[in-house]
mmCIF file with all atom_site columns, C-alpha atoms and ligand atoms in Angstrom:
data_model
loop_
_atom_site.group_PDB
_atom_site.id
_atom_site.type_symbol
_atom_site.label_atom_id
_atom_site.label_alt_id
_atom_site.label_comp_id
_atom_site.label_asym_id
_atom_site.label_entity_id
_atom_site.label_seq_id
_atom_site.pdbx_PDB_ins_code
_atom_site.Cartn_x
_atom_site.Cartn_y
_atom_site.Cartn_z
_atom_site.occupancy
_atom_site.B_iso_or_equiv
_atom_site.pdbx_formal_charge
_atom_site.auth_seq_id
_atom_site.auth_comp_id
_atom_site.auth_asym_id
_atom_site.auth_atom_id
_atom_site.pdbx_PDB_model_num
ATOM   1   C CA  . MET A 1 1   ? -5.267  -15.770 24.004  1.00 43.00 ? 1   MET A CA  1
ATOM   2   C CA  . PRO A 1 2   ? -6.780  -14.605 20.652  1.00 52.00 ? 2   PRO A CA  1
ATOM   3   C CA  . ASP A 1 3   ? -9.958  -16.419 19.378  1.00 59.00 ? 3   ASP A CA  1
ATOM   4   C CA  . SER A 1 4   ? -8.841  -18.821 16.547  1.00 58.00 ? 4   SER A CA  1
ATOM   5   C CA  . ALA A 1 5   ? -12.441 -17.231 14.651  1.00 66.00 ? 5   ALA A CA  1
ATOM   6   C CA  . GLN A 1 6   ? -10.270 -13.780 14.651  1.00 90.00 ? 6   GLN A CA  1
ATOM   7   C CA  . THR A 1 7   ? -9.088  -13.299 11.186  1.00 95.00 ? 7   THR A CA  1
ATOM   8   C CA  . ILE A 1 8   ? -5.704  -10.884 10.037  1.00 97.00 ? 8   ILE A CA  1
ATOM   9   C CA  . LEU A 1 9   ? -7.528  -8.131  8.415   1.00 97.00 ? 9   LEU A CA  1
ATOM   10  C CA  . LEU A 1 10  ? -5.441  -6.946  5.536   1.00 98.00 ? 10  LEU A CA  1
ATOM   11  C CA  . LEU A 1 11  ? -7.201  -3.936  3.547   1.00 98.00 ? 11  LEU A CA  1
ATOM   12  C CA  . TYR A 1 12  ? -6.161  -1.728  0.636   1.00 98.00 ? 12  TYR A CA  1
ATOM   13  C CA  . SER A 1 13  ? -6.623  1.482   -0.628  1.00 96.00 ? 13  SER A CA  1
ATOM   14  C CA  . SER A 1 14  ? -6.483  1.175   -4.755  1.00 94.00 ? 14  SER A CA  1
ATOM   15  C CA  . ARG A 1 15  ? -7.138  3.597   -7.583  1.00 92.00 ? 15  ARG A CA  1
ATOM   16  C CA  . PHE A 1 16  ? -6.017  1.039   -10.654 1.00 94.00 ? 16  PHE A CA  1
ATOM   17  C CA  . GLY A 1 17  ? -5.955  -1.870  -8.506  1.00 95.00 ? 17  GLY A CA  1
ATOM   18  C CA  . HIS A 1 18  ? -2.242  -2.852  -8.352  1.00 97.00 ? 18  HIS A CA  1
ATOM   19  C CA  . SER A 1 19  ? -2.531  -2.127  -4.359  1.00 97.00 ? 19  SER A CA  1
ATOM   20  C CA  . ARG A 1 20  ? -5.266  -4.580  -4.184  1.00 97.00 ? 20  ARG A CA  1
ATOM   21  C CA  . ARG A 1 21  ? -3.510  -6.923  -6.057  1.00 98.00 ? 21  ARG A CA  1
ATOM   22  C CA  . ILE A 1 22  ? -0.410  -6.952  -3.375  1.00 98.00 ? 22  ILE A CA  1
ATOM   23  C CA  . ALA A 1 23  ? -2.841  -7.307  -1.008  1.00 98.00 ? 23  ALA A CA  1
ATOM   24  C CA  . GLU A 1 24  ? -3.784  -11.181 -2.146  1.00 98.00 ? 24  GLU A CA  1
ATOM   25  C CA  . THR A 1 25  ? -0.211  -11.522 -2.891  1.00 98.00 ? 25  THR A CA  1
ATOM   26  C CA  . VAL A 1 26  ? 0.592   -11.475 1.137   1.00 98.00 ? 26  VAL A CA  1
ATOM   27  C CA  . ALA A 1 27  ? -2.829  -13.446 1.716   1.00 98.00 ? 27  ALA A CA  1
ATOM   28  C CA  . ALA A 1 28  ? -1.607  -15.634 -0.241  1.00 98.00 ? 28  ALA A CA  1
ATOM   29  C CA  . GLU A 1 29  ? 1.231   -16.181 1.690   1.00 98.00 ? 29  GLU A CA  1
ATOM   30  C CA  . LEU A 1 30  ? -0.419  -15.855 4.802   1.00 97.00 ? 30  LEU A CA  1
ATOM   31  C CA  . ALA A 1 31  ? -2.439  -18.481 3.914   1.00 97.00 ? 31  ALA A CA  1
ATOM   32  C CA  . ALA A 1 32  ? 0.136   -20.727 2.729   1.00 97.00 ? 32  ALA A CA  1
ATOM   33  C CA  . ALA A 1 33  ? 1.574   -20.054 6.334   1.00 97.00 ? 33  ALA A CA  1
ATOM   34  C CA  . GLY A 1 34  ? -1.747  -21.400 7.942   1.00 96.00 ? 34  GLY A CA  1
ATOM   35  C CA  . VAL A 1 35  ? -3.004  -17.669 8.875   1.00 96.00 ? 35  VAL A CA  1
ATOM   36  C CA  . ALA A 1 36  ? -6.709  -16.703 7.972   1.00 95.00 ? 36  ALA A CA  1
ATOM   37  C CA  . ALA A 1 37  ? -6.508  -13.419 6.496   1.00 96.00 ? 37  ALA A CA  1
ATOM   38  C CA  . GLU A 1 38  ? -9.546  -11.255 4.982   1.00 96.00 ? 38  GLU A CA  1
ATOM   39  C CA  . VAL A 1 39  ? -8.950  -9.159  2.163   1.00 97.00 ? 39  VAL A CA  1
ATOM   40  C CA  . ALA A 1 40  ? -11.191 -5.689  1.810   1.00 97.00 ? 40  ALA A CA  1
ATOM   41  C CA  . GLU A 1 41  ? -10.820 -2.361  0.306   1.00 97.00 ? 41  GLU A CA  1
ATOM   42  C CA  . LEU A 1 42  ? -10.300 0.407   2.246   1.00 97.00 ? 42  LEU A CA  1
ATOM   43  C CA  . THR A 1 43  ? -12.977 3.158   1.490   1.00 96.00 ? 43  THR A CA  1
ATOM   44  C CA  . ASP A 1 44  ? -14.421 6.123   3.585   1.00 94.00 ? 44  ASP A CA  1
ATOM   45  C CA  . ALA A 1 45  ? -16.679 3.610   4.811   1.00 94.00 ? 45  ALA A CA  1
ATOM   46  C CA  . THR A 1 46  ? -14.909 0.929   5.713   1.00 95.00 ? 46  THR A CA  1
ATOM   47  C CA  . VAL A 1 47  ? -15.902 0.108   9.858   1.00 93.00 ? 47  VAL A CA  1
ATOM   48  C CA  . VAL A 1 48  ? -13.340 -2.210  11.716  1.00 94.00 ? 48  VAL A CA  1
ATOM   49  C CA  . ASP A 1 49  ? -14.032 -4.451  14.413  1.00 94.00 ? 49  ASP A CA  1
ATOM   50  C CA  . PRO A 1 50  ? -10.989 -5.049  16.421  1.00 94.00 ? 50  PRO A CA  1
ATOM   51  C CA  . THR A 1 51  ? -12.765 -7.878  18.373  1.00 93.00 ? 51  THR A CA  1
ATOM   52  C CA  . ARG A 1 52  ? -13.184 -9.653  14.665  1.00 94.00 ? 52  ARG A CA  1
ATOM   53  C CA  . HIS A 1 53  ? -9.000  -9.334  14.087  1.00 96.00 ? 53  HIS A CA  1
ATOM   54  C CA  . ARG A 1 54  ? -6.418  -10.601 15.706  1.00 95.00 ? 54  ARG A CA  1
ATOM   55  C CA  . GLY A 1 55  ? -3.827  -8.260  13.310  1.00 97.00 ? 55  GLY A CA  1
ATOM   56  C CA  . LEU A 1 56  ? -3.702  -5.599  10.651  1.00 98.00 ? 56  LEU A CA  1
ATOM   57  C CA  . GLY A 1 57  ? -2.215  -4.810  7.090   1.00 98.00 ? 57  GLY A CA  1
ATOM   58  C CA  . LEU A 1 58  ? -2.498  -1.511  5.284   1.00 98.00 ? 58  LEU A CA  1
ATOM   59  C CA  . VAL A 1 59  ? -1.250  -1.528  1.663   1.00 98.00 ? 59  VAL A CA  1
ATOM   60  C CA  . ILE A 1 60  ? -1.848  2.067   0.172   1.00 97.00 ? 60  ILE A CA  1
ATOM   61  C CA  . SER A 1 61  ? -0.606  3.702   -2.890  1.00 97.00 ? 61  SER A CA  1
ATOM   62  C CA  . VAL A 1 62  ? 0.454   6.516   -3.287  1.00 95.00 ? 62  VAL A CA  1
ATOM   63  C CA  . ARG A 1 63  ? -1.476  9.529   -5.676  1.00 93.00 ? 63  ARG A CA  1
ATOM   64  C CA  . TYR A 1 64  ? -0.423  12.570  -5.682  1.00 92.00 ? 64  TYR A CA  1
ATOM   65  C CA  . GLY A 1 65  ? 2.194   12.563  -2.817  1.00 92.00 ? 65  GLY A CA  1
ATOM   66  C CA  . HIS A 1 66  ? -0.424  11.329  -0.829  1.00 93.00 ? 66  HIS A CA  1
ATOM   67  C CA  . PHE A 1 67  ? -2.149  8.198   1.113   1.00 96.00 ? 67  PHE A CA  1
ATOM   68  C CA  . ALA A 1 68  ? -5.977  7.867   0.771   1.00 95.00 ? 68  ALA A CA  1
ATOM   69  C CA  . ARG A 1 69  ? -7.592  9.828   4.205   1.00 96.00 ? 69  ARG A CA  1
ATOM   70  C CA  . ALA A 1 70  ? -9.276  6.739   4.931   1.00 97.00 ? 70  ALA A CA  1
ATOM   71  C CA  . ALA A 1 71  ? -5.768  5.134   6.118   1.00 97.00 ? 71  ALA A CA  1
ATOM   72  C CA  . PHE A 1 72  ? -4.904  8.013   8.311   1.00 97.00 ? 72  PHE A CA  1
ATOM   73  C CA  . ARG A 1 73  ? -8.434  7.922   9.582   1.00 96.00 ? 73  ARG A CA  1
ATOM   74  C CA  . LEU A 1 74  ? -8.254  4.033   10.100  1.00 97.00 ? 74  LEU A CA  1
ATOM   75  C CA  . VAL A 1 75  ? -4.515  4.573   12.080  1.00 97.00 ? 75  VAL A CA  1
ATOM   76  C CA  . LYS A 1 76  ? -5.916  6.866   14.338  1.00 95.00 ? 76  LYS A CA  1
ATOM   77  C CA  . ALA A 1 77  ? -8.968  5.351   15.103  1.00 95.00 ? 77  ALA A CA  1
ATOM   78  C CA  . HIS A 1 78  ? -7.604  2.585   16.249  1.00 96.00 ? 78  HIS A CA  1
ATOM   79  C CA  . LYS A 1 79  ? -3.907  2.998   16.957  1.00 95.00 ? 79  LYS A CA  1
ATOM   80  C CA  . ALA A 1 80  ? -4.521  1.640   20.948  1.00 95.00 ? 80  ALA A CA  1
ATOM   81  C CA  . TRP A 1 81  ? -5.430  -1.631  18.998  1.00 96.00 ? 81  TRP A CA  1
ATOM   82  C CA  . LEU A 1 82  ? -2.900  -1.831  16.555  1.00 97.00 ? 82  LEU A CA  1
ATOM   83  C CA  . ASP A 1 83  ? -0.047  -1.185  19.148  1.00 96.00 ? 83  ASP A CA  1
ATOM   84  C CA  . THR A 1 84  ? -1.304  -4.539  20.896  1.00 96.00 ? 84  THR A CA  1
ATOM   85  C CA  . VAL A 1 85  ? -1.349  -6.911  17.818  1.00 96.00 ? 85  VAL A CA  1
ATOM   86  C CA  . PRO A 1 86  ? 0.683   -8.112  14.470  1.00 97.00 ? 86  PRO A CA  1
ATOM   87  C CA  . THR A 1 87  ? 0.930   -5.107  11.847  1.00 98.00 ? 87  THR A CA  1
ATOM   88  C CA  . LEU A 1 88  ? 2.359   -4.846  8.352   1.00 98.00 ? 88  LEU A CA  1
ATOM   89  C CA  . LEU A 1 89  ? 2.157   -1.452  6.556   1.00 98.00 ? 89  LEU A CA  1
ATOM   90  C CA  . VAL A 1 90  ? 2.285   -1.921  2.549   1.00 98.00 ? 90  VAL A CA  1
ATOM   91  C CA  . THR A 1 91  ? 3.232   1.343   0.909   1.00 98.00 ? 91  THR A CA  1
ATOM   92  C CA  . VAL A 1 92  ? 2.994   1.699   -3.046  1.00 98.00 ? 92  VAL A CA  1
ATOM   93  C CA  . SER A 1 93  ? 4.684   4.317   -5.214  1.00 96.00 ? 93  SER A CA  1
ATOM   94  C CA  . LEU A 1 94  ? 6.305   5.015   -8.151  1.00 93.00 ? 94  LEU A CA  1
ATOM   95  C CA  . THR A 1 95  ? 8.928   6.904   -6.255  1.00 93.00 ? 95  THR A CA  1
ATOM   96  C CA  . ALA A 1 96  ? 9.943   3.395   -4.639  1.00 94.00 ? 96  ALA A CA  1
ATOM   97  C CA  . ARG A 1 97  ? 11.168  1.904   -8.274  1.00 91.00 ? 97  ARG A CA  1
ATOM   98  C CA  . LYS A 1 98  ? 14.240  3.266   -7.123  1.00 91.00 ? 98  LYS A CA  1
ATOM   99  C CA  . PRO A 1 99  ? 15.796  0.630   -4.749  1.00 93.00 ? 99  PRO A CA  1
ATOM   100 C CA  . GLU A 1 100 ? 17.391  2.960   -2.977  1.00 95.00 ? 100 GLU A CA  1
ATOM   101 C CA  . LYS A 1 101 ? 13.935  4.367   -2.054  1.00 94.00 ? 101 LYS A CA  1
ATOM   102 C CA  . ARG A 1 102 ? 12.686  1.279   -0.657  1.00 94.00 ? 102 ARG A CA  1
ATOM   103 C CA  . SER A 1 103 ? 12.845  1.898   3.139   1.00 94.00 ? 103 SER A CA  1
ATOM   104 C CA  . PRO A 1 104 ? 11.043  3.503   5.583   1.00 93.00 ? 104 PRO A CA  1
ATOM   105 C CA  . THR A 1 105 ? 13.579  5.759   6.252   1.00 94.00 ? 105 THR A CA  1
ATOM   106 C CA  . THR A 1 106 ? 14.090  7.518   2.262   1.00 96.00 ? 106 THR A CA  1
ATOM   107 C CA  . HIS A 1 107 ? 11.089  7.619   1.508   1.00 96.00 ? 107 HIS A CA  1
ATOM   108 C CA  . LEU A 1 108 ? 9.338   10.153  1.547   1.00 95.00 ? 108 LEU A CA  1
ATOM   109 C CA  . TYR A 1 109 ? 5.157   9.762   2.081   1.00 96.00 ? 109 TYR A CA  1
ATOM   110 C CA  . THR A 1 110 ? 6.179   6.480   4.022   1.00 97.00 ? 110 THR A CA  1
ATOM   111 C CA  . ARG A 1 111 ? 8.180   8.594   6.343   1.00 96.00 ? 111 ARG A CA  1
ATOM   112 C CA  . LYS A 1 112 ? 5.572   11.481  6.355   1.00 96.00 ? 112 LYS A CA  1
ATOM   113 C CA  . PHE A 1 113 ? 2.864   9.190   7.216   1.00 96.00 ? 113 PHE A CA  1
ATOM   114 C CA  . LEU A 1 114 ? 4.673   7.358   9.950   1.00 96.00 ? 114 LEU A CA  1
ATOM   115 C CA  . LYS A 1 115 ? 5.414   10.681  11.377  1.00 96.00 ? 115 LYS A CA  1
ATOM   116 C CA  . LYS A 1 116 ? 1.876   12.052  11.039  1.00 96.00 ? 116 LYS A CA  1
ATOM   117 C CA  . THR A 1 117 ? -0.020  9.094   12.539  1.00 96.00 ? 117 THR A CA  1
ATOM   118 C CA  . GLY A 1 118 ? 2.606   8.321   15.108  1.00 95.00 ? 118 GLY A CA  1
ATOM   119 C CA  . TRP A 1 119 ? 2.232   4.925   14.263  1.00 96.00 ? 119 TRP A CA  1
ATOM   120 C CA  . THR A 1 120 ? 4.840   2.153   14.671  1.00 96.00 ? 120 THR A CA  1
ATOM   121 C CA  . PRO A 1 121 ? 3.949   -1.112  12.287  1.00 97.00 ? 121 PRO A CA  1
ATOM   122 C CA  . GLY A 1 122 ? 5.279   -4.045  13.350  1.00 97.00 ? 122 GLY A CA  1
ATOM   123 C CA  . ASN A 1 123 ? 6.584   -4.663  9.428   1.00 97.00 ? 123 ASN A CA  1
ATOM   124 C CA  . VAL A 1 124 ? 7.018   -2.297  6.931   1.00 98.00 ? 124 VAL A CA  1
ATOM   125 C CA  . ALA A 1 125 ? 7.388   -2.717  2.858   1.00 98.00 ? 125 ALA A CA  1
ATOM   126 C CA  . VAL A 1 126 ? 8.237   0.292   0.209   1.00 98.00 ? 126 VAL A CA  1
ATOM   127 C CA  . VAL A 1 127 ? 6.655   -1.368  -2.659  1.00 98.00 ? 127 VAL A CA  1
ATOM   128 C CA  . ALA A 1 128 ? 6.710   0.274   -6.087  1.00 96.00 ? 128 ALA A CA  1
ATOM   129 C CA  . GLY A 1 129 ? 3.870   0.393   -8.132  1.00 96.00 ? 129 GLY A CA  1
ATOM   130 C CA  . ALA A 1 130 ? 2.964   0.120   -11.593 1.00 96.00 ? 130 ALA A CA  1
ATOM   131 C CA  . LEU A 1 131 ? 2.575   2.656   -14.724 1.00 94.00 ? 131 LEU A CA  1
ATOM   132 C CA  . GLN A 1 132 ? -0.811  1.773   -16.473 1.00 94.00 ? 132 GLN A CA  1
ATOM   133 C CA  . TYR A 1 133 ? -1.292  4.720   -18.731 1.00 96.00 ? 133 TYR A CA  1
ATOM   134 C CA  . PRO A 1 134 ? -4.245  3.118   -20.496 1.00 95.00 ? 134 PRO A CA  1
ATOM   135 C CA  . LEU A 1 135 ? -6.399  3.249   -17.646 1.00 94.00 ? 135 LEU A CA  1
ATOM   136 C CA  . TYR A 1 136 ? -6.052  7.013   -16.686 1.00 95.00 ? 136 TYR A CA  1
ATOM   137 C CA  . ASN A 1 137 ? -7.892  9.889   -17.712 1.00 95.00 ? 137 ASN A CA  1
ATOM   138 C CA  . PHE A 1 138 ? -6.780  12.716  -19.917 1.00 95.00 ? 138 PHE A CA  1
ATOM   139 C CA  . PHE A 1 139 ? -5.828  14.753  -16.745 1.00 95.00 ? 139 PHE A CA  1
ATOM   140 C CA  . ASP A 1 140 ? -4.420  11.892  -14.858 1.00 95.00 ? 140 ASP A CA  1
ATOM   141 C CA  . LYS A 1 141 ? -2.558  10.716  -18.022 1.00 95.00 ? 141 LYS A CA  1
ATOM   142 C CA  . THR A 1 142 ? -0.959  14.072  -18.887 1.00 95.00 ? 142 THR A CA  1
ATOM   143 C CA  . CYS A 1 143 ? 0.347   14.566  -15.166 1.00 94.00 ? 143 CYS A CA  1
ATOM   144 C CA  . ILE A 1 144 ? 1.719   11.361  -14.793 1.00 94.00 ? 144 ILE A CA  1
ATOM   145 C CA  . ARG A 1 145 ? 3.733   11.755  -18.136 1.00 94.00 ? 145 ARG A CA  1
ATOM   146 C CA  . PHE A 1 146 ? 4.815   15.098  -17.140 1.00 92.00 ? 146 PHE A CA  1
ATOM   147 C CA  . ILE A 1 147 ? 5.816   13.548  -14.036 1.00 90.00 ? 147 ILE A CA  1
ATOM   148 C CA  . MET A 1 148 ? 7.745   11.074  -15.636 1.00 90.00 ? 148 MET A CA  1
ATOM   149 C CA  . LEU A 1 149 ? 9.694   13.357  -17.826 1.00 92.00 ? 149 LEU A CA  1
ATOM   150 C CA  . LEU A 1 150 ? 11.139  14.791  -14.923 1.00 89.00 ? 150 LEU A CA  1
ATOM   151 C CA  . MET A 1 151 ? 12.189  11.728  -13.337 1.00 85.00 ? 151 MET A CA  1
ATOM   152 C CA  . GLY A 1 152 ? 13.447  10.144  -16.022 1.00 85.00 ? 152 GLY A CA  1
ATOM   153 C CA  . GLY A 1 153 ? 10.654  7.329   -16.545 1.00 86.00 ? 153 GLY A CA  1
ATOM   154 C CA  . GLU A 1 154 ? 8.583   6.397   -19.043 1.00 90.00 ? 154 GLU A CA  1
ATOM   155 C CA  . THR A 1 155 ? 6.274   8.593   -21.001 1.00 92.00 ? 155 THR A CA  1
ATOM   156 C CA  . ASP A 1 156 ? 4.759   6.918   -23.882 1.00 93.00 ? 156 ASP A CA  1
ATOM   157 C CA  . GLY A 1 157 ? 1.438   7.449   -22.725 1.00 91.00 ? 157 GLY A CA  1
ATOM   158 C CA  . LYS A 1 158 ? 0.121   3.891   -24.079 1.00 93.00 ? 158 LYS A CA  1
ATOM   159 C CA  . SER A 1 159 ? 2.596   1.995   -22.049 1.00 93.00 ? 159 SER A CA  1
ATOM   160 C CA  . VAL A 1 160 ? 2.236   -0.238  -18.949 1.00 95.00 ? 160 VAL A CA  1
ATOM   161 C CA  . VAL A 1 161 ? 5.077   -0.864  -17.067 1.00 94.00 ? 161 VAL A CA  1
ATOM   162 C CA  . GLU A 1 162 ? 5.129   -3.086  -13.889 1.00 95.00 ? 162 GLU A CA  1
ATOM   163 C CA  . TYR A 1 163 ? 7.861   -2.369  -11.091 1.00 95.00 ? 163 TYR A CA  1
ATOM   164 C CA  . THR A 1 164 ? 6.682   -4.559  -8.571  1.00 97.00 ? 164 THR A CA  1
ATOM   165 C CA  . ASP A 1 165 ? 9.374   -6.863  -7.486  1.00 97.00 ? 165 ASP A CA  1
ATOM   166 C CA  . TRP A 1 166 ? 6.750   -9.350  -6.089  1.00 98.00 ? 166 TRP A CA  1
ATOM   167 C CA  . GLU A 1 167 ? 9.467   -11.501 -4.535  1.00 98.00 ? 167 GLU A CA  1
ATOM   168 C CA  . GLN A 1 168 ? 10.000  -8.291  -1.687  1.00 98.00 ? 168 GLN A CA  1
ATOM   169 C CA  . VAL A 1 169 ? 6.153   -8.564  -1.507  1.00 98.00 ? 169 VAL A CA  1
ATOM   170 C CA  . ARG A 1 170 ? 6.163   -12.084 -1.143  1.00 98.00 ? 170 ARG A CA  1
ATOM   171 C CA  . GLU A 1 171 ? 9.132   -11.941 0.988   1.00 98.00 ? 171 GLU A CA  1
ATOM   172 C CA  . ALA A 1 172 ? 6.646   -9.232  3.201   1.00 98.00 ? 172 ALA A CA  1
ATOM   173 C CA  . GLY A 1 173 ? 3.869   -11.290 3.212   1.00 98.00 ? 173 GLY A CA  1
ATOM   174 C CA  . ARG A 1 174 ? 5.987   -14.631 4.805   1.00 98.00 ? 174 ARG A CA  1
ATOM   175 C CA  . VAL A 1 175 ? 8.078   -12.561 7.249   1.00 98.00 ? 175 VAL A CA  1
ATOM   176 C CA  . PHE A 1 176 ? 4.137   -10.981 8.518   1.00 98.00 ? 176 PHE A CA  1
ATOM   177 C CA  . ALA A 1 177 ? 2.945   -14.363 8.904   1.00 98.00 ? 177 ALA A CA  1
ATOM   178 C CA  . ARG A 1 178 ? 6.013   -15.106 11.174  1.00 97.00 ? 178 ARG A CA  1
ATOM   179 C CA  . ALA A 1 179 ? 4.549   -12.574 13.260  1.00 96.00 ? 179 ALA A CA  1
ATOM   180 C CA  . CYS A 1 180 ? 1.060   -13.507 13.232  1.00 95.00 ? 180 CYS A CA  1
HETATM 181 C C1  . LIG B 2 .   ? -3.379  9.909   -10.325 1.00 71.29 ? 201 LIG B C1  1
HETATM 182 C C2  . LIG B 2 .   ? -1.536  9.269   -10.181 1.00 71.29 ? 201 LIG B C2  1
HETATM 183 C C3  . LIG B 2 .   ? -1.317  10.033  -9.305  1.00 71.29 ? 201 LIG B C3  1
HETATM 184 C C4  . LIG B 2 .   ? -0.151  9.523   -8.403  1.00 71.29 ? 201 LIG B C4  1
HETATM 185 N N1  . LIG B 2 .   ? 0.876   9.993   -7.614  1.00 71.29 ? 201 LIG B N1  1
HETATM 186 C C5  . LIG B 2 .   ? 1.560   9.431   -7.452  1.00 71.29 ? 201 LIG B C5  1
HETATM 187 C C6  . LIG B 2 .   ? 2.679   10.160  -6.609  1.00 71.29 ? 201 LIG B C6  1
HETATM 188 O O1  . LIG B 2 .   ? 2.462   11.465  -6.384  1.00 71.29 ? 201 LIG B O1  1
HETATM 189 N N2  . LIG B 2 .   ? 4.108   9.685   -6.014  1.00 71.29 ? 201 LIG B N2  1
HETATM 190 C C7  . LIG B 2 .   ? 4.371   8.181   -6.784  1.00 71.29 ? 201 LIG B C7  1
HETATM 191 O O2  . LIG B 2 .   ? 5.301   7.778   -6.110  1.00 71.29 ? 201 LIG B O2  1
HETATM 192 N N3  . LIG B 2 .   ? 3.636   7.263   -7.657  1.00 71.29 ? 201 LIG B N3  1
HETATM 193 C C8  . LIG B 2 .   ? 2.214   8.089   -7.539  1.00 71.29 ? 201 LIG B C8  1
HETATM 194 N N4  . LIG B 2 .   ? 1.495   7.553   -8.835  1.00 71.29 ? 201 LIG B N4  1
HETATM 195 C C9  . LIG B 2 .   ? 2.141   5.985   -8.862  1.00 71.29 ? 201 LIG B C9  1
HETATM 196 C C10 . LIG B 2 .   ? 1.020   4.977   -7.936  1.00 71.29 ? 201 LIG B C10 1
HETATM 197 O O3  . LIG B 2 .   ? 1.467   5.240   -6.432  1.00 71.29 ? 201 LIG B O3  1
HETATM 198 C C11 . LIG B 2 .   ? 1.316   3.601   -8.634  1.00 71.29 ? 201 LIG B C11 1
HETATM 199 O O4  . LIG B 2 .   ? 0.641   3.745   -10.102 1.00 71.29 ? 201 LIG B O4  1
HETATM 200 C C12 . LIG B 2 .   ? 0.680   2.625   -8.148  1.00 71.29 ? 201 LIG B C12 1
HETATM 201 O O5  . LIG B 2 .   ? 0.748   1.550   -8.336  1.00 71.29 ? 201 LIG B O5  1
HETATM 202 C C13 . LIG B 2 .   ? -0.869  2.850   -8.197  1.00 71.29 ? 201 LIG B C13 1
HETATM 203 O O6  . LIG B 2 .   ? -1.797  1.928   -7.118  1.00 71.29 ? 201 LIG B O6  1
HETATM 204 P P1  . LIG B 2 .   ? -3.328  1.615   -7.656  1.00 71.29 ? 201 LIG B P1  1
HETATM 205 O O7  . LIG B 2 .   ? -3.439  0.749   -8.867  1.00 71.29 ? 201 LIG B O7  1
HETATM 206 O O8  . LIG B 2 .   ? -3.350  0.350   -6.111  1.00 71.29 ? 201 LIG B O8  1
HETATM 207 O O9  . LIG B 2 .   ? -3.864  2.998   -6.885  1.00 71.29 ? 201 LIG B O9  1
HETATM 208 C C14 . LIG B 2 .   ? 0.543   8.104   -9.048  1.00 71.29 ? 201 LIG B C14 1
HETATM 209 C C15 . LIG B 2 .   ? -0.014  6.988   -9.997  1.00 71.29 ? 201 LIG B C15 1
HETATM 210 C C16 . LIG B 2 .   ? -1.200  8.080   -10.684 1.00 71.29 ? 201 LIG B C16 1
HETATM 211 C C17 . LIG B 2 .   ? -2.555  7.619   -11.256 1.00 71.29 ? 201 LIG B C17 1
#
């Protein structure tokens, strides 16, 4: 029986805050369903104590084709525990702005992460992120504008475009809440 003091841990790895907002939206759905959750940033220094939590949600954004190293470390370190508790993986990226890419089988980065870690989360959501050009430094802005040019996306370096389907995020939270 889970200890009633245990919470669901929602960890986000975020560079410009968008994945944090997604994690907070999932947490709000958990709270609405009466499921206590803790939201925290995932960093290289993050230490998870499985005795304090009865489930885990991981929200990670793609950066230059990769998820944060800390996400791989976390899953590797706690794989045995993760296989026994309710889990949710939310991946955040610009490639997922195309609806046909929003599944773990069609979204390359998500597929590679699951293959590499060997983890099968109870729930997976592939979510579209945001373009926030004004927040990027010169290098990142130049690279992202070039990628967007190739991909037929927004190239105006002053624009902010949110591709996230927030109802998809809320639904992922509601589905996860039912599993918790
Ligand atoms: C420097 C940089 C690199 C990125 N690289 C990729 C990428 O390789 N593939 C992709 O689909 N999205 C990429 N993105 C898009 C981010 O995943 C998206 O903007 C997301 O919303 C960022 O969330 P965050 O603020 O939580 O980090 C990149 C964004 C930035 C700023």
